[in-house]
Amino acid sequence: MNRRDFVRLGWATVIGAGAGKLRPAFAESLALRHVPAPPRHPQIAMSEPKGTGRVADFALRIAPTLVELAPQVVISTIAYNNKVPGPLLRVREGQPVTVDVVNDTDVPEYVHWHGLFVPSEVDGAEEEGTPPVSPHGKRRYQFVAKPAGSRWYHSHAMAMMDLHLGSYTGQFGFFMIDSANDPGLYDQEVFLALREWQYFLSTMDQDEMAADPNDPRPEKPATPDLRPNGLEVSAPLYSINDKMLGAGEPLRVQSGQRILMHLLNASASQIHRIGLFGHHFQVIALDGNPVPTPQLVDVIKIAPGERVDAIVEMNLPGVWILGELRDVARQSGMGIVVEYANQAQPHPQWLPPANARWDYTIFGKPTPHPAPDETIDMVFEKVPGGPHGINHWLVNGKEYPHEREFVFQQGRRYRVVFHNRSDDSHPVHIHRHLFEIVEINGKPTAGIMKDTVVVPAFGRATVDLVADQPGLTLFHCHIQQHMDFGFKALFRYA
Ligand SMILES: [Cu+2]
């Protein structure tokens, strides 16, 4: 069966028929899983990956699968090893890694290792020259795992108008690179990937809550753009990992425990805010990189591509919902029940967290930045409702591809200034490098290393980057539709 037919047929038969009783063959193939309570020192409990001999350390098979998001809600998608998220890949920093990927679909695929320092040839980006995993073919990816932290892997295929490709599918998973000096100051470790499903095009903008009118808008053009907006990507179903709120096993905790949460936004299109009433998140790492000043916050705001590692102290016994702040997203599935021992109640509680503010800069330090060798300005603009009724995106006045506008000299320190002259927030990602946040809308900070940063609507973000990873380097917005319709560029090394 052709891949696209499978997708359509799967949806039509399972959902269209009312999603009543599952056929046994389907039920058997469902990924009925939850995140198990991991051991206290999971890196010790994991089986040791083998060396780089003839056998791969990990094997990924890209294929159509069915996911039971809830007892009456089964969707078909493409995933790794019939799991959503794909298998947790866990290695030690500096370890050579071999991953064999088999592609059981009829389109070329790319597996991107997000946040890792890997050469362009294995980074999993067509634009950088990585070869595809051909349809019904296989490819071996080999690299050294670095730097330590919460990384992830996902499809980097273009999707354009086909919302069953690339990051619209279930092709994503956690890739943990353990540092030799993890203090392990937690009792449980959980992996929580935020997702929407069954994407469709709509005039409705689901992306985010209304912007705070007090936010500075340094890049707002003097004359508003009155052209009608194009179609945006929406979704009716939400989940954390492969389960809608209430459908999976609760996260079972005990009073006094410290839970390390690895949050990943694996969405193709939406920024999410997550809260847990009466509890605080101690943010210890952003995009897998330890922050200079861990801080307690009530809400974590996380954009497509980003990761947040936070420790939550369990000190308010009850049965709570860890969930998206927007009622529509939470009620459509984005949440998980947190259940204290001996507190079983039929109705988990949701109450809005006290302070929903999120500000990257509070996790930094005041140290001044060394002066850059060069400054690169990148200006983002929207062309509303272009061809196909889809918004197109310009970087410095043009859609991808660019010629030689963005060139790095190896070893130099660059200050890259992102000017967002559009009314959407954009999580922009630079492949194969880390950058340091310098300022967001004029608010300075230092020491926060990331690979993806949200440039606020009509706002500005500035980052510093040392050009120390030779090879083609892709830059793009992590919202799939924006990337597909112009919002990307290549950095080249001279
Ligand atoms: Cu964008």
Coordinates of N, CA and C and ligand atoms in Angstrom, one line a residue, residues 393 424-428 477-479 482-483 487, ligand 1:
W393 N 7.6 33.7 3.4 CA 8.5 34.3 4.4 C 9.8 34.8 3.7
D424 N 3.9 37.3 14.0 CA 4.0 36.0 14.6 C 5.3 35.9 15.4
S425 N 5.3 35.1 16.4 CA 6.6 34.7 17.1 C 7.2 33.6 16.3
H426 N 8.5 33.6 16.1 CA 9.2 32.6 15.4 C 10.3 31.9 16.2
P427 N 10.2 30.6 16.4 CA 11.4 29.9 17.0 C 12.4 29.5 15.9
V428 N 13.5 30.3 15.9 CA 14.5 30.1 14.8 C 15.6 29.2 15.4
C477 N 13.2 28.8 10.6 CA 12.1 28.8 11.6 C 11.7 27.4 11.8
H478 N 11.4 27.0 13.1 CA 11.1 25.6 13.4 C 9.6 25.3 13.2
I479 N 8.8 26.3 12.7 CA 7.4 26.0 12.3 C 7.5 25.5 10.9
H482 N 6.4 27.6 7.9 CA 7.2 28.8 7.7 C 8.5 28.4 7.0
M483 N 9.1 27.3 7.5 CA 10.4 26.8 6.9 C 10.1 26.4 5.4
F487 N 11.2 30.5 4.9 CA 11.9 30.9 6.1 C 13.1 30.1 6.4
Ligands
CU1 CU 8.1 31.0 11.9

